[in-house]
Short mmCIF file of C-alpha atoms in Angstrom, two decimals:
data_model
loop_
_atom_site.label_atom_id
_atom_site.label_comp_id
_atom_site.label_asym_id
_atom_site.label_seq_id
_atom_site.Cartn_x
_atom_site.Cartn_y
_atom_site.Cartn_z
CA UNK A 1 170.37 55.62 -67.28
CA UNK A 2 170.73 58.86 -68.99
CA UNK A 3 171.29 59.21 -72.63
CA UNK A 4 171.52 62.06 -74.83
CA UNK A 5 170.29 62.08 -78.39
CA UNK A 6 173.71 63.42 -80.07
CA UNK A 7 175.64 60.88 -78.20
CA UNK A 8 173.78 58.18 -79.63
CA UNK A 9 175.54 55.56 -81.55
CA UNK A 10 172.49 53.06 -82.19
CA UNK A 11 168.77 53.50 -82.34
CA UNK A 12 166.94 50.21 -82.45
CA UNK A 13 169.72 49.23 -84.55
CA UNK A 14 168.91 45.65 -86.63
CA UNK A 15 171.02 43.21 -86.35
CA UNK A 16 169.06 40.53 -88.27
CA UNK A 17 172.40 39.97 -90.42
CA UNK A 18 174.69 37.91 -91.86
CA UNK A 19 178.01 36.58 -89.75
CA UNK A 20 180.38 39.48 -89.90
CA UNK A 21 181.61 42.59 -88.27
CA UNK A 22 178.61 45.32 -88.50
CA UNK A 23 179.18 48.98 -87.55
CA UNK A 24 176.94 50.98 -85.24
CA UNK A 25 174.86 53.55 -87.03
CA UNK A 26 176.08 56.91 -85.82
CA UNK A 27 179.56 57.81 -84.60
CA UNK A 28 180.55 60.23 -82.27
CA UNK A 29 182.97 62.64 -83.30
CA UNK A 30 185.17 63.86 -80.62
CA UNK A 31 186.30 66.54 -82.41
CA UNK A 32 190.04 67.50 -83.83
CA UNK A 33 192.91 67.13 -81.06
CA UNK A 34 194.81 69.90 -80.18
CA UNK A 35 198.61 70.35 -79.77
CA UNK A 36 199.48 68.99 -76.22
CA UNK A 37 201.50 71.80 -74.47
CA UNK A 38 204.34 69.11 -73.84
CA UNK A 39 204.40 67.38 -76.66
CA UNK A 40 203.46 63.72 -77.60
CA UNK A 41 200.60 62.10 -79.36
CA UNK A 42 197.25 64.44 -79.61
CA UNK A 43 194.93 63.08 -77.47
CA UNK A 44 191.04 63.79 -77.50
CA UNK A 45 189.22 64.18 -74.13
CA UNK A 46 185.53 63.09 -73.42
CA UNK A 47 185.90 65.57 -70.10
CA UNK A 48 187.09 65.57 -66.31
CA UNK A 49 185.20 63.64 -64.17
CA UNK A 50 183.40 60.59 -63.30
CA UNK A 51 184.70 57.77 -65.77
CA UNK A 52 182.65 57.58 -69.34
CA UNK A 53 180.72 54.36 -70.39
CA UNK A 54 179.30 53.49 -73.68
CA UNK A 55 176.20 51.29 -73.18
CA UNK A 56 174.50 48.40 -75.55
CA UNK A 57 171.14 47.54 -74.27
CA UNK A 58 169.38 45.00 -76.11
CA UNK A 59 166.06 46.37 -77.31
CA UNK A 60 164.66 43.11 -79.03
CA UNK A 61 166.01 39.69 -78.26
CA UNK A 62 168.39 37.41 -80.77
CA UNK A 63 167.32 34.45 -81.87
CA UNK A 64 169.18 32.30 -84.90
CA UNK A 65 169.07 29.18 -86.40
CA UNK A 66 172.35 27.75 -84.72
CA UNK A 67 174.23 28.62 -82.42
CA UNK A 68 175.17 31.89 -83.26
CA UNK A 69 177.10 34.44 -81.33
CA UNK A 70 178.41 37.97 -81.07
CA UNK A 71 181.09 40.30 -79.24
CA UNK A 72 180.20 43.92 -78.53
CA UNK A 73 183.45 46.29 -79.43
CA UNK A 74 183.96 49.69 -79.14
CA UNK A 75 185.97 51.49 -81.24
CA UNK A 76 187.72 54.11 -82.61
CA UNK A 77 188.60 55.29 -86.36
CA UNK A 78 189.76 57.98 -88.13
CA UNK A 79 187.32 58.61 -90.75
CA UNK A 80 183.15 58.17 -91.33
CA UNK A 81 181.28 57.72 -94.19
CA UNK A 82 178.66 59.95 -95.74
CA UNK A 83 176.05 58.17 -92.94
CA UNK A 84 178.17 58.64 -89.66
CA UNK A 85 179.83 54.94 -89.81
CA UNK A 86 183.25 54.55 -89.15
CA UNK A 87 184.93 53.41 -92.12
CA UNK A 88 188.27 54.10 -91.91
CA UNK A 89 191.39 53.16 -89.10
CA UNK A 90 189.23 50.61 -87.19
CA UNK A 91 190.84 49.95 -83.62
CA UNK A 92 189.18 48.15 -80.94
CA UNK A 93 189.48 49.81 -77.61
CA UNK A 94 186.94 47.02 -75.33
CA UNK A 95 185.29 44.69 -75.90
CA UNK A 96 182.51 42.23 -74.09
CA UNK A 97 184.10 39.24 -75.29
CA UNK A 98 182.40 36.50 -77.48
CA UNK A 99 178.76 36.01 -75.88
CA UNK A 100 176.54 33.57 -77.30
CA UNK A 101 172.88 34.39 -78.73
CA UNK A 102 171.52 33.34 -75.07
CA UNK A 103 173.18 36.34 -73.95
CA UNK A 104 171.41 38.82 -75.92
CA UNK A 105 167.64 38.82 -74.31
CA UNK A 106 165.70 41.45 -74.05
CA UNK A 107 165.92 44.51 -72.04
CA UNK A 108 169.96 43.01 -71.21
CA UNK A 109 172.55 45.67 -71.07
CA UNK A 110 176.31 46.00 -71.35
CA UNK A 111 178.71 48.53 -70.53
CA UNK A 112 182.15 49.40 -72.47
CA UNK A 113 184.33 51.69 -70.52
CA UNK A 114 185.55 54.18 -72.60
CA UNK A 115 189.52 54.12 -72.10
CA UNK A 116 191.35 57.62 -71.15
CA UNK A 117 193.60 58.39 -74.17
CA UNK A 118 192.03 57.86 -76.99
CA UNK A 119 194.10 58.87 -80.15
CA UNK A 120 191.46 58.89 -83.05
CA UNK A 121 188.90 61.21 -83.74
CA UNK A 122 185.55 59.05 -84.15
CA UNK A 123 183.93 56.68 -81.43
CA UNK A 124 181.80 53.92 -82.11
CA UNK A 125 180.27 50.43 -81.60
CA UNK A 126 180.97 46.95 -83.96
CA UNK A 127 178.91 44.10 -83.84
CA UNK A 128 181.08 40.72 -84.54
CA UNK A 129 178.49 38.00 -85.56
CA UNK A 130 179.93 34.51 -85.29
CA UNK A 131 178.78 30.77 -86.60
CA UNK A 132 175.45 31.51 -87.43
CA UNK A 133 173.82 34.59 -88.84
CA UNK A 134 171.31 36.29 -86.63
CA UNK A 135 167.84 36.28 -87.48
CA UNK A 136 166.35 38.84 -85.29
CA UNK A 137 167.40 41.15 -82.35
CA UNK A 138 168.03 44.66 -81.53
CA UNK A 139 170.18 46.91 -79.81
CA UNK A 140 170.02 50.84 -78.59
CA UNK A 141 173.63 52.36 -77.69
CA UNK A 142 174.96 55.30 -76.99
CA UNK A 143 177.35 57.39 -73.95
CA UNK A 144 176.02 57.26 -70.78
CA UNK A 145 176.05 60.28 -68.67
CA UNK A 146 174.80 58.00 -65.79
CA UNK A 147 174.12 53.86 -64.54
CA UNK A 148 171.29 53.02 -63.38
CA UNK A 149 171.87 51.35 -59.54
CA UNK A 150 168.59 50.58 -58.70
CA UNK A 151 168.52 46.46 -57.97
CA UNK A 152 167.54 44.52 -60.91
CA UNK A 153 168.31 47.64 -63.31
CA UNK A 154 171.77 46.50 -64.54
#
């Protein structure tokens, strides 16, 4: 997989927390949308091409003490705090649906497809932790210029 360092949404990020919705650590801003030349909603455009995947890889497996579990969503907003975290018009735009704590070992990844027409300027990831807080685990996420096909890679 190829990654590149400004379209990285989580390092290593530590989800060791509490149940609740926790936001990825960077953002990526896809800039201010232009006037479209025949009208309608401004829409921001992550290029022609191939179609554009965010990736979660888990980087050090979950454990809790129940049976805790977690969804994966990637979103959009409209505004980011001083650190890079969306903060501001949340809207979910896929999701991996609820997985439980099993789910999360290491080196597992999953892929979001980022949807054509997005409408907000920010992109990120949001951790949902359900039931049970989350006592250790890990995750590294970012855009993906390219998936890995190699057997046994995804």
């Amino acid at each position: 997989m190829k990654l590149d360092k400004q379209n990285m949404l989580s390092e290593n990020q530590n989800l060791a927390v509490a149940v609740g919705t926790h936001y990825s650590e960077n953002s990526i801003d896809l800039g201010v949308a232009g006037t479209p030349a025949n009208g309608g909603v401004a829409l921001h455009d992550l290029g022609r091409g191939n179609e554009k995947e965010i990736i979660a890889q888990v980087t050090e497996a979950f454990t809790s003490a129940g049976a805790a579990t977690m969804e994966i969503q990637l979103i959009t907003g409209t505004g980011v705090d001083a650190n890079g975290k969306i903060n501001a018009g949340q809207k979910v735009v896929a999701r991996t649906g609820v997985l439980g704590k099993a789910e999360f070992t290491l080196g597992k990844k999953f892929y979001l497809d980022v949807p054509p027409g997005i409408d907000q300027r920010y992109l990120g990831l949001a951790f949902v932790v359900g039931a049970f807080d989350m006592t250790a685990g890990k995750v590294t996420g970012g855009l993906v210029a390219g998936r890995e096909t190699a057997p046994g890679l995804n």
